[in-house]
mmCIF file of C-alpha atoms and ligand atoms in Angstrom:
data_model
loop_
_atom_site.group_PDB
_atom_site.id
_atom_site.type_symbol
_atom_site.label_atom_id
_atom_site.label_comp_id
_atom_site.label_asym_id
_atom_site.label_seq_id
_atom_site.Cartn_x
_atom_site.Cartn_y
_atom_site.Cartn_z
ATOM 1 C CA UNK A 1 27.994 102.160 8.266
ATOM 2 C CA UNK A 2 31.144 101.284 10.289
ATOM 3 C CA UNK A 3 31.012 101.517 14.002
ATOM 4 C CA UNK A 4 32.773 104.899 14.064
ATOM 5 C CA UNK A 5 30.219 106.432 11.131
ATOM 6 C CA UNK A 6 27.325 105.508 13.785
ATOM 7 C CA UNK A 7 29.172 107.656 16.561
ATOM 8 C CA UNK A 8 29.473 110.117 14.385
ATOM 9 C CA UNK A 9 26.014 110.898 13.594
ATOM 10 C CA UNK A 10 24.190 109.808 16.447
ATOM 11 C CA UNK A 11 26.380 109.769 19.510
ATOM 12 C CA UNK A 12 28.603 113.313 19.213
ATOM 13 C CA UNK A 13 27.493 116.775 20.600
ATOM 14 C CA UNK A 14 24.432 115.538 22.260
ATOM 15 C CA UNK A 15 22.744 117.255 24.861
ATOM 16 C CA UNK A 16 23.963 120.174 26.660
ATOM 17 C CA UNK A 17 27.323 121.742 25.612
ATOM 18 C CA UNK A 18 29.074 122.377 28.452
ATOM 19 C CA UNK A 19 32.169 124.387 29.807
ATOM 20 C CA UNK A 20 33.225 122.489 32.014
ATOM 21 C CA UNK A 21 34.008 119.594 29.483
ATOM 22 C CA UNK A 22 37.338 119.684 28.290
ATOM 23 C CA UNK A 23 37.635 116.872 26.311
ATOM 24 C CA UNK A 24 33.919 114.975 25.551
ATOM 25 C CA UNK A 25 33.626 112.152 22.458
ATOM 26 C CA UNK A 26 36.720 111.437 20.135
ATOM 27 C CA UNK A 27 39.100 110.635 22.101
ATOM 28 C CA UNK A 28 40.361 107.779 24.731
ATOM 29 C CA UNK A 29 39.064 109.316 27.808
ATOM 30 C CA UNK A 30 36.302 112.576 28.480
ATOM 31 C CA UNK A 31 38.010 114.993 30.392
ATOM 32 C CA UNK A 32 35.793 117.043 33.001
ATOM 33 C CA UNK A 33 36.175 119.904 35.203
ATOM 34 C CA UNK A 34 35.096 119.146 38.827
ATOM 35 C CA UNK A 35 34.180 122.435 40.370
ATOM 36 C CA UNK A 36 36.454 123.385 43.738
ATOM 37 C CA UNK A 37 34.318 122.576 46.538
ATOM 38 C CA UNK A 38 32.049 119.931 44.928
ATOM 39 C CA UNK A 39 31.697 115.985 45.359
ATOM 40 C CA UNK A 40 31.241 114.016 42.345
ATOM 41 C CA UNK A 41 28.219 111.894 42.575
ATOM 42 C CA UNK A 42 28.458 108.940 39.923
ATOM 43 C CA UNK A 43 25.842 106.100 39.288
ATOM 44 C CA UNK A 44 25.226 103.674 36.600
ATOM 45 C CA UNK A 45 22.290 101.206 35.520
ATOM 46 C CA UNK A 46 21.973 99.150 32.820
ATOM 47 C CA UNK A 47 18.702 98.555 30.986
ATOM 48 C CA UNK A 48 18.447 94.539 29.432
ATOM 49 C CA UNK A 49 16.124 93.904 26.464
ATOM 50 C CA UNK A 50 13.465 91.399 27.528
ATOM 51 C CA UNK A 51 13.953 92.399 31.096
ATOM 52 C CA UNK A 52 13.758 95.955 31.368
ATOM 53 C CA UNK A 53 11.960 96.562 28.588
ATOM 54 C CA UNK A 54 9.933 94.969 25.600
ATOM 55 C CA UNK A 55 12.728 94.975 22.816
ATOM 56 C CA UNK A 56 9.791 96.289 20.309
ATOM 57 C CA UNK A 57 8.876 99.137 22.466
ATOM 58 C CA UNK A 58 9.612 102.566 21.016
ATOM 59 C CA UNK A 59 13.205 103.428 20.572
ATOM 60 C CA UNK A 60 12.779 107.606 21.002
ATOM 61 C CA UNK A 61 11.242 106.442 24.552
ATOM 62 C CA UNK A 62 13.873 103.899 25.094
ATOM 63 C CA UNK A 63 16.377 106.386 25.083
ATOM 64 C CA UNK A 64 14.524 108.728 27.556
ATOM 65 C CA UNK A 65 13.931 106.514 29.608
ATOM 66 C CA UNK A 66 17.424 105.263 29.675
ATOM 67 C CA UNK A 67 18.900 108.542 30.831
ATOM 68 C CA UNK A 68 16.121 109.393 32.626
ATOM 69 C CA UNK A 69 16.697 106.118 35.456
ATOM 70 C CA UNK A 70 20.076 107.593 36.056
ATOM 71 C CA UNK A 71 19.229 111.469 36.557
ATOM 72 C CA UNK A 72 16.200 109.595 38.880
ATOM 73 C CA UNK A 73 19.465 108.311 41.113
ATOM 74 C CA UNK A 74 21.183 112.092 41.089
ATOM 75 C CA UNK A 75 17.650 113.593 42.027
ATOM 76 C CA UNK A 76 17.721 111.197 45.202
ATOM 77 C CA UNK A 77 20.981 112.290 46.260
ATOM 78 C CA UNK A 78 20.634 115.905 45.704
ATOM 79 C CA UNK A 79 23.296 115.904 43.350
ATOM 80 C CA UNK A 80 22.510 118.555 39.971
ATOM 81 C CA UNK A 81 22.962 116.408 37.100
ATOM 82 C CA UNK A 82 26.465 117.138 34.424
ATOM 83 C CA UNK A 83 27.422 114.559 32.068
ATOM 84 C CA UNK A 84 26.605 110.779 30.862
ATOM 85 C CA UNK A 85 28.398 108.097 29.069
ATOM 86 C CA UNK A 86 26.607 105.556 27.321
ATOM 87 C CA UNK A 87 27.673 101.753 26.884
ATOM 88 C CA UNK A 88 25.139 100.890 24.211
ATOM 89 C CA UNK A 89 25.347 97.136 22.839
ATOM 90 C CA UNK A 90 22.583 96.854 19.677
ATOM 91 C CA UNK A 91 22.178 93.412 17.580
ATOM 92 C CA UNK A 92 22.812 95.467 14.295
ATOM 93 C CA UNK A 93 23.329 99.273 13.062
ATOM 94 C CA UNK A 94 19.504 99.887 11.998
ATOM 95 C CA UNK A 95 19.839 103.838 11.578
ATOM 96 C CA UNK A 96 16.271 104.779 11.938
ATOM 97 C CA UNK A 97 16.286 102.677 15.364
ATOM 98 C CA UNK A 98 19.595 104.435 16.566
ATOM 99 C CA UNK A 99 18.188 108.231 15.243
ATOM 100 C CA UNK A 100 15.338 107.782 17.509
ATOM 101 C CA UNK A 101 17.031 106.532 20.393
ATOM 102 C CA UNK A 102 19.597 109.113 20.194
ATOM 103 C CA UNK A 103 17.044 111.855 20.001
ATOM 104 C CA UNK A 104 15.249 110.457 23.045
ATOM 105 C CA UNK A 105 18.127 110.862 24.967
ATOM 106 C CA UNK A 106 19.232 113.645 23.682
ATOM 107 C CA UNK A 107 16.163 115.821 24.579
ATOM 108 C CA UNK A 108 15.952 114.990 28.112
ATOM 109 C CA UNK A 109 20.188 115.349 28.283
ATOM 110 C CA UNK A 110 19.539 119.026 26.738
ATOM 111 C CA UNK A 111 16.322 119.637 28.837
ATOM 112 C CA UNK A 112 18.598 118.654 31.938
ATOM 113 C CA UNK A 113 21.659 120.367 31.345
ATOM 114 C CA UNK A 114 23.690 116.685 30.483
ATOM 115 C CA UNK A 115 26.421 116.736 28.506
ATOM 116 C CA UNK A 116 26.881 113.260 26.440
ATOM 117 C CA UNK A 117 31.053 112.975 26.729
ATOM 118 C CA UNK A 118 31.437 109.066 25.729
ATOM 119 C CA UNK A 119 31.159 105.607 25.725
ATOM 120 C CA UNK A 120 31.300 102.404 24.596
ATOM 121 C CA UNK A 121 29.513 100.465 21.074
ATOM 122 C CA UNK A 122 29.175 97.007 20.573
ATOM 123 C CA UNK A 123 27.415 94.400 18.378
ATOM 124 C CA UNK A 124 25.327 91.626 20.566
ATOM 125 C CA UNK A 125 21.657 91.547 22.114
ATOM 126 C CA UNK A 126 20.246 94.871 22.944
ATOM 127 C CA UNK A 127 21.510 96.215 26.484
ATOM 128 C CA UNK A 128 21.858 100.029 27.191
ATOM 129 C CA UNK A 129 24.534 101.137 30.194
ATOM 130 C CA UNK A 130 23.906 104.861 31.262
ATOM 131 C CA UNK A 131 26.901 105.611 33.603
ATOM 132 C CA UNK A 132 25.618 109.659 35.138
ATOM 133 C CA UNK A 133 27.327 112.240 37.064
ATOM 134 C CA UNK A 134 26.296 115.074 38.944
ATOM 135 C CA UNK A 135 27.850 117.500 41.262
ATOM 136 C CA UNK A 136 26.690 118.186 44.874
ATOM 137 C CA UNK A 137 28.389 120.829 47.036
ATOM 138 C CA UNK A 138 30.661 119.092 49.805
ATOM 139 C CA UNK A 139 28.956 117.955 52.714
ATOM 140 C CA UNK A 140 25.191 118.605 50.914
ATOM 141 C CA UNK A 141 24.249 115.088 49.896
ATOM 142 C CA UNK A 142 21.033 113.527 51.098
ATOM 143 C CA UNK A 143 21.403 109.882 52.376
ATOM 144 C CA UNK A 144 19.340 106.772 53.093
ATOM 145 C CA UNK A 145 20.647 107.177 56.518
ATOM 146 C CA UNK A 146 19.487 110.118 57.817
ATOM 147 C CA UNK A 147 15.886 109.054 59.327
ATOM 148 C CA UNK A 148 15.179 109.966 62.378
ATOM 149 C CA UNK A 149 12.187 109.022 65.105
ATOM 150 C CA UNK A 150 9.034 111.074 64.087
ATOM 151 C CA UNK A 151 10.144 111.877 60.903
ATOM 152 C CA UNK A 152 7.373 112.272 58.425
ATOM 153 C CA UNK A 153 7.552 110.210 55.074
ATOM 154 C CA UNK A 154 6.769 111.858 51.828
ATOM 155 C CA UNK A 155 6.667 110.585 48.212
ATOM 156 C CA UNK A 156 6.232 112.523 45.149
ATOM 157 C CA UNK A 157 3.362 112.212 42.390
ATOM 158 C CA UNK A 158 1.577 109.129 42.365
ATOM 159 C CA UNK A 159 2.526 105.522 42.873
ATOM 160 C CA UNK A 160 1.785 102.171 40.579
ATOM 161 C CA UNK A 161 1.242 104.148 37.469
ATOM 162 C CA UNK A 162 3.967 102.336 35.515
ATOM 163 C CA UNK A 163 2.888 98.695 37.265
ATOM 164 C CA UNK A 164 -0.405 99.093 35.994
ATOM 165 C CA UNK A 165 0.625 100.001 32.326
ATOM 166 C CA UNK A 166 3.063 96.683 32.954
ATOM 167 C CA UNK A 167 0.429 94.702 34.095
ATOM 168 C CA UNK A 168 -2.100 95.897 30.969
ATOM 169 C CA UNK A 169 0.383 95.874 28.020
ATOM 170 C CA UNK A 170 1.709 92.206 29.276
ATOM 171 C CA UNK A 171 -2.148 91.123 29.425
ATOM 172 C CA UNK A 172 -2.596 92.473 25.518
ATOM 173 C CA UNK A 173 -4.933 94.851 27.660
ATOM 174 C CA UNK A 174 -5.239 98.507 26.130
ATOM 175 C CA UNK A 175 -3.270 101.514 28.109
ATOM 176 C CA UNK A 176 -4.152 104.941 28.436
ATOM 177 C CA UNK A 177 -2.026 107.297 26.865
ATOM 178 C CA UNK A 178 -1.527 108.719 30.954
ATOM 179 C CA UNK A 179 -0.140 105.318 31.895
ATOM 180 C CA UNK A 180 1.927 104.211 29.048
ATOM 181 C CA UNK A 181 3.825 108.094 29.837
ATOM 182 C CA UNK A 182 4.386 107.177 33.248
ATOM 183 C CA UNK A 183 5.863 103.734 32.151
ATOM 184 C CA UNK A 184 7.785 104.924 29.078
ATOM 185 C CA UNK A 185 8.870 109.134 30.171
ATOM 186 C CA UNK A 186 9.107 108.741 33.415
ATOM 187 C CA UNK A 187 10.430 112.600 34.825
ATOM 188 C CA UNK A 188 13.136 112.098 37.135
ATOM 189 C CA UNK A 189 12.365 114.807 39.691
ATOM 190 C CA UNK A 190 15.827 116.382 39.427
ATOM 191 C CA UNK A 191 14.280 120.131 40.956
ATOM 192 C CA UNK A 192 12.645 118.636 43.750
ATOM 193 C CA UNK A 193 16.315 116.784 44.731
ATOM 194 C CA UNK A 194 17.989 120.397 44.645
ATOM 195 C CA UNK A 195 15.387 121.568 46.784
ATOM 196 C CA UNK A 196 15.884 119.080 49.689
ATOM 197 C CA UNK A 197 19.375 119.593 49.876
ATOM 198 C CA UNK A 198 19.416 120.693 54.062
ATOM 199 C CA UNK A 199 15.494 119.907 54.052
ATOM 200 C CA UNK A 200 15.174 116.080 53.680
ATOM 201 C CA UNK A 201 16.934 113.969 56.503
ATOM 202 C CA UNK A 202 17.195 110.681 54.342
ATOM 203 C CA UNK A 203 15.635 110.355 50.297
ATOM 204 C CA UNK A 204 15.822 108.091 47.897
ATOM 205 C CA UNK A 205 13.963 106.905 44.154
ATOM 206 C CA UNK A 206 11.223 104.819 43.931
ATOM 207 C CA UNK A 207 12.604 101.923 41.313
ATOM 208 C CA UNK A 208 11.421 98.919 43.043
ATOM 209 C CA UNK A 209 8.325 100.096 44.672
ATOM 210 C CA UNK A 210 7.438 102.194 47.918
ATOM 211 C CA UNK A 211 7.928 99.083 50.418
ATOM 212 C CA UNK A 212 11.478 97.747 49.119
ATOM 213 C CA UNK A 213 12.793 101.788 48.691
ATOM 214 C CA UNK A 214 11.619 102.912 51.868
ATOM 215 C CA UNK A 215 13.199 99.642 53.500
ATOM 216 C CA UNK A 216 16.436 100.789 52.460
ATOM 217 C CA UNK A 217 15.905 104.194 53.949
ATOM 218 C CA UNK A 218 14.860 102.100 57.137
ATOM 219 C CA UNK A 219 17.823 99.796 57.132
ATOM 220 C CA UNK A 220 19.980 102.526 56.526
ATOM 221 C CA UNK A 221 18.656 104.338 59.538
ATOM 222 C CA UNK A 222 18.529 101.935 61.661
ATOM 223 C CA UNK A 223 14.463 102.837 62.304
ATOM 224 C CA UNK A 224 11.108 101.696 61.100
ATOM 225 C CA UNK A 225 7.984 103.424 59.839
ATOM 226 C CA UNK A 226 3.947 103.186 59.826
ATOM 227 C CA UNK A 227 2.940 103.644 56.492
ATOM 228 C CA UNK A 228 -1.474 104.568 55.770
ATOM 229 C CA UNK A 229 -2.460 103.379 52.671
ATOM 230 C CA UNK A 230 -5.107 105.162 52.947
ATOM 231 C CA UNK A 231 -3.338 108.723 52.209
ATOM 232 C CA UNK A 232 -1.009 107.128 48.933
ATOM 233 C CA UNK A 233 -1.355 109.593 46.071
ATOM 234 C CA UNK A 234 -2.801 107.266 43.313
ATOM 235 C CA UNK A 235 -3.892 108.324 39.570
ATOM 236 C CA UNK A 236 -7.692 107.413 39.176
ATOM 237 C CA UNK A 237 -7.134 104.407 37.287
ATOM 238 C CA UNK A 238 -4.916 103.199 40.042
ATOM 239 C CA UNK A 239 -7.497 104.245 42.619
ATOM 240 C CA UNK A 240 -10.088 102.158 40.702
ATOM 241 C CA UNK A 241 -7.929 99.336 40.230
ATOM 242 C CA UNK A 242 -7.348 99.081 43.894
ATOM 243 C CA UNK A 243 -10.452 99.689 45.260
ATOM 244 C CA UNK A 244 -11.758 97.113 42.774
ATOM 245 C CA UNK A 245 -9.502 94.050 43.712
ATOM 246 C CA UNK A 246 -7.685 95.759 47.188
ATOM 247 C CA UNK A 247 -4.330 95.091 45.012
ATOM 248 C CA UNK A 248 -2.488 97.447 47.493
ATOM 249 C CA UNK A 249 0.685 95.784 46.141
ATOM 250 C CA UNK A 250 0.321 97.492 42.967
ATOM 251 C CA UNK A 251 1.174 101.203 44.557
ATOM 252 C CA UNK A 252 3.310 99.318 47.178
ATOM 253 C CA UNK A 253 5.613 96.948 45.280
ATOM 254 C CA UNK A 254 5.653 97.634 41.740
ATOM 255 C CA UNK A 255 8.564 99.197 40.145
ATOM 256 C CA UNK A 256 9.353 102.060 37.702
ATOM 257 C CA UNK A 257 8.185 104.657 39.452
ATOM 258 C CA UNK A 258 10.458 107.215 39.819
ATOM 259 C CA UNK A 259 9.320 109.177 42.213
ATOM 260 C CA UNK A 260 11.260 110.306 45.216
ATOM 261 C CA UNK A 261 10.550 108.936 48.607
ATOM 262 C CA UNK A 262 12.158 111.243 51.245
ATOM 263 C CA UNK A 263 11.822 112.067 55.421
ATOM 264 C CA UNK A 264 11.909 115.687 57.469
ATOM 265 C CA UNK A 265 10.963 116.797 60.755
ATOM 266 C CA UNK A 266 7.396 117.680 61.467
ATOM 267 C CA UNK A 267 9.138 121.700 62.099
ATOM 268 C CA UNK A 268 9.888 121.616 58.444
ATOM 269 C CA UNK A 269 6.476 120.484 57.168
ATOM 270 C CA UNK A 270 5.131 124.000 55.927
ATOM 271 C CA UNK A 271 8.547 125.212 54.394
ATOM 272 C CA UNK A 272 8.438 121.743 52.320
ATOM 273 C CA UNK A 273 4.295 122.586 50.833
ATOM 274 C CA UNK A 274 6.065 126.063 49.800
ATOM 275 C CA UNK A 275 9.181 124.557 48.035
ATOM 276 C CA UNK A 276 6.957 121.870 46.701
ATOM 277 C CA UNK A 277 4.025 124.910 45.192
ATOM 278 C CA UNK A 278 7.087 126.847 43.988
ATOM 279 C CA UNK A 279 8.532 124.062 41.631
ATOM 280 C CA UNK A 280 4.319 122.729 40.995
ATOM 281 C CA UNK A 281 5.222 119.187 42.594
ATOM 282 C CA UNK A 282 2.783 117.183 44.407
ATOM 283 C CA UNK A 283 3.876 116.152 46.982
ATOM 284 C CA UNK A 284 2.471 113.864 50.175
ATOM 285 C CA UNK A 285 2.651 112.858 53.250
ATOM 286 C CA UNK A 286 2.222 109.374 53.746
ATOM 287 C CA UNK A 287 3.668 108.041 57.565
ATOM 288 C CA UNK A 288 6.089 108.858 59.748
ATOM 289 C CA UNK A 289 9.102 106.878 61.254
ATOM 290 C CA UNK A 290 9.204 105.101 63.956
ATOM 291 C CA UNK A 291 12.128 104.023 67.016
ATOM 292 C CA UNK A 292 10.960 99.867 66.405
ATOM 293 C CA UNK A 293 11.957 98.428 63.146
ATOM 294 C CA UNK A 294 10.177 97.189 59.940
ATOM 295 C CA UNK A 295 7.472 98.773 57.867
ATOM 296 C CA UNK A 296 3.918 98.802 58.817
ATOM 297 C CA UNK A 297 1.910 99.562 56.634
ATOM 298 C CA UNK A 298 -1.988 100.411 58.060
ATOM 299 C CA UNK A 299 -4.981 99.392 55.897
ATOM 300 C CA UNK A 300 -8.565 101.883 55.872
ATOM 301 C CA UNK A 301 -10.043 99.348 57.974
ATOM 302 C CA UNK A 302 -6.763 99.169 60.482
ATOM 303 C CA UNK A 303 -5.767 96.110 59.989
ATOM 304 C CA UNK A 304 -2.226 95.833 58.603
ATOM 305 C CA UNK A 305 -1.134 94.709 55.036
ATOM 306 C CA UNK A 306 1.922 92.080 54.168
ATOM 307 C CA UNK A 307 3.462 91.976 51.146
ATOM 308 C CA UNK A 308 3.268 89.031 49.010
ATOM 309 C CA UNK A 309 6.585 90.277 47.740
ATOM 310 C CA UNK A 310 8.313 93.416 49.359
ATOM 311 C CA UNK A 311 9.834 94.233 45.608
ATOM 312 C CA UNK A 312 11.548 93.525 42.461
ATOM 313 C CA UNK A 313 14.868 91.633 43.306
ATOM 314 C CA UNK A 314 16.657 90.471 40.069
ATOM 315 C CA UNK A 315 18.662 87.557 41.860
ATOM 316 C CA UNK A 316 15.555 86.357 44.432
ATOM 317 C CA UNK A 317 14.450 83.408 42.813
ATOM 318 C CA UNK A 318 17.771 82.750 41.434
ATOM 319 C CA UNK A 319 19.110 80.231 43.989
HETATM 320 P P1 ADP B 401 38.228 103.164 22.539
HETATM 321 O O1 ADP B 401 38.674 102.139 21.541
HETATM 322 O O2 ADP B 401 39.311 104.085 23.011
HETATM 323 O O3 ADP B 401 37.392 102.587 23.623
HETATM 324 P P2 ADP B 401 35.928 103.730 21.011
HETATM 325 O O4 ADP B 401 36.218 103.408 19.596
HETATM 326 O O5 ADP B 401 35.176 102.748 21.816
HETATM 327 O O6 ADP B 401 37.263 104.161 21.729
HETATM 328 O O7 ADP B 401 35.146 105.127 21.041
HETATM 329 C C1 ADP B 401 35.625 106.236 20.358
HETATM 330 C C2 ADP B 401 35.083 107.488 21.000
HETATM 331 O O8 ADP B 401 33.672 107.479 20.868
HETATM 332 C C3 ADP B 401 35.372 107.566 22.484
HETATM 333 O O9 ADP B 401 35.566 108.929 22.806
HETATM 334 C C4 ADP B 401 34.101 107.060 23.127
HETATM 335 O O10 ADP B 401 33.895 107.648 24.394
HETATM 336 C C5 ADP B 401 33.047 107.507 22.136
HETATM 337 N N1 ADP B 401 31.861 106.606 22.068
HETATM 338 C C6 ADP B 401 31.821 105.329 21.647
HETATM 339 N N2 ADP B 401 30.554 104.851 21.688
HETATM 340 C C7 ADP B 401 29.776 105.855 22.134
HETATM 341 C C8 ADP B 401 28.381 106.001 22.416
HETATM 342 N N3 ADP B 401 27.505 105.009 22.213
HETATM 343 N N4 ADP B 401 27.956 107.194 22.877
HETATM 344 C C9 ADP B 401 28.817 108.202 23.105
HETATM 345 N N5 ADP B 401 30.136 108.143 22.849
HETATM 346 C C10 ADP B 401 30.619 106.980 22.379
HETATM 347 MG MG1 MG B 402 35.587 101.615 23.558
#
C-alpha cells in the first residue's frame, strides 16, 4: 500500500461534510470558510506512544480519544467545533490498525460536526498530532482570566476516573468496564462550552488534574480559591478508593479527565442548574474564589491538604 493508497481509504471524507469547506484532502492546502463575524479558535496536541498511551491499547479508542483531547480544548473556550487535521506518524501501514483508528475518529468527528480536511503521514514510532478548529462569535470566548472574588467554582462529571483506570491497568490490576470508558472515550463536553458562552467568567479542561487546571485559571486571574474536598463529584469506585487510603490526589492531580472546570457569580447559580438539566450534565459546585492567592484546598476534618505533586508536567523532572 503506498502512502497515498492509505489516505485514500482511511483518511478522505471523514467525519462531517461540511459547506463551509472549500477545498478539504487532495490537495496542498484545505481551504475553509470563516464565517463574517467569527474568531477562529485553533489548538493542537499531540498524543506519544509510551507516554500518552500504551502503544497496544485499542486503536478504534486511540483514535477517539485523539480527537476527542482537542474538541476537550474548543469546549473550554466556548468555541463550536469545525474541522481537524491530523499529523499521524505510524511504524508501518498495518491496515486493520489504521481502519480502526480511522473509524474511531471518524465517529466522534461525525457525532461532532468535524470535518477531517488534511494532514500529514509519516513512517517512524507511533505519535498522533490532532491540530482542531472551532468558531466562536467575536468577543464570546471564555478565558482563564476572567475569575473574579466570590466566584463559585464548578467542574463537570466526576474527577480521577481515568487516574484510577491508570493506576489499575499499570498495576496488571483488573478495570471496570466504567473506568477503562472514562480513560479510553473520554466525552469532551463540547454542549456544556456553548452553553457558558456569557455565563462562565473564566473555564478551562481538566487534562492535568483539578489542582494544576484550576491554578491556571488562578494565575490567569490574578486570584486564589478554597477548594472542599468534601463536595468533589467522585464515581463510587473513586469514592471507595479514597476513603480507603485518603488518596485525595487521585481526584486532585491525576490527569485525563476531561471535564470542564469553570467560575460564575453566585447571581447566576440557578440559571447554570437549568442549562446544566437541559443538556443532562452534572454539574457541581465545588469552592469559590478568593481576593489572596493560591489554592486551598479544605479536608472533611478542616485541616488543609498539599499536594505531593500539583500535576502532570512533561518537562518537571527534566532538569
Ligand atoms: P504534501 O506533500 O503537499 O504535504 P501530502 O502527500 O502530505 O501532501 O498529503 C496529500 C494530501 O493528503 C493533503 O491534502 C494532506 O492534507 C492529506 N493528508 C495526508 N495525510 C493525511 C492524514 N493522515 N489525514 C488526513 N489527510 C491527510
Ligand atoms: Mg505532507
Amino acid at each position: 500500500m503506498s502512502e497515498f493508497d492509505l489516505i485514500r481509504d482511511h483518511f478522505s471524507g471523514i467525519g462531517h461534510r461540511r459547506a463551509d469547506v472549500a477545498m478539504a484532502v487532495g490537495d496542498d492546502c484545505a481551504l475553509l470558510r470563516v464565517p463574517r463575524g467569527c474568531e477562529l479558535a485553533v489548538s493542537i496536541d499531540t498524543l506519544v506512544a509510551g507516554v500518552h498511551f500504551l502503544a497496544d491499547c485499542d486503536p478504534e479508542a486511540l483514535g477517539h480519544k485523539a480527537l476527542a483531547v482537542g474538541l476537550s480544548d474548543l469546549a473550554a473556550m466556548g468555541a463550536e467545533p469545525a474541522w481537524a487535521t491530523l499529523a499521524l506518524t505510524i511504524p508501518e501501514a498495518d491496515e486493520a490498525w489504521l481502519a480502526a483508528f480511522s473509524h474511531g475518529f471518524a465517529r466522534l468527528a461525525t457525532e461532532q460536526g468535524v470535518a477531517l480536511v488534511g494532514g500529514d503521514t509519516t513512517r517512524g514510532p507511533l505519535a498522533i498530532s490532532v491540530q482542531v478548529h472551532g468558531l466562536i462569535p467575536k468577543g464570546t470566548a471564555v478565558y482563564r482570566s476572567g475569575a473574579r472574588p466570590d466566584d463559585l467554582v464548578y467542574v463537570s462529571g466526576t474527577l480521577g476516573d481515568a487516574g484510577l483506570a491508570l493506576r489499575l491497568l499499570e498495576g496488571g490490576d483488573p478495570v471496570s468496564e466504567f473506568l477503562l470508558g472514562r480513560l479510553e472515550w473520554p466525552t469532551p463536553r463540547i454542549e456544556l462550552g456553548l452553553a457558558l458562552r456569557g455565563i462562565a467568567t473564566a473555564m478551562i479542561d481538566l487534562s492535568d488534574g483539578l489542582a494544576a487546571d484550576l491554578g491556571h485559571i488562578l494565575e490567569a486571574s490574578r486570584v486564589g480559591a478554597e477548594i472542599r474536598l468534601a463536595g468533589l463529584p467522585l464515581s463510587e469506585e473513586v469514592r471507595d478508593r479514597v476513603s480507603a487510603s485518603a488518596d485525595w490526589g487521585l481526584p486532585l492531580t491525576s490527569g485525563d479527565d476531561y471535564e470542564l472546570c469553570f467560575c460564575l457569580p453566585e447571581q447566576k447559580r440557578e440559571q447554570m442548574a437549568d442549562v446544566a438539566g437541559r443538556l443532562r450534565i452534572g454539574i457541581q459546585v465545588v469552592g469559590r474564589i478568593r481576593k489572596e492567592p493560591g489554592l486551598s484546598c479544605l479536608l472533611p476534618d478542616g485541616s488543609t491538604w498539599l499536594p505531593k505533586r500539583p500535576g502532570y508536567d512533561h518537562f518537571a523532572d527534566a532538569h
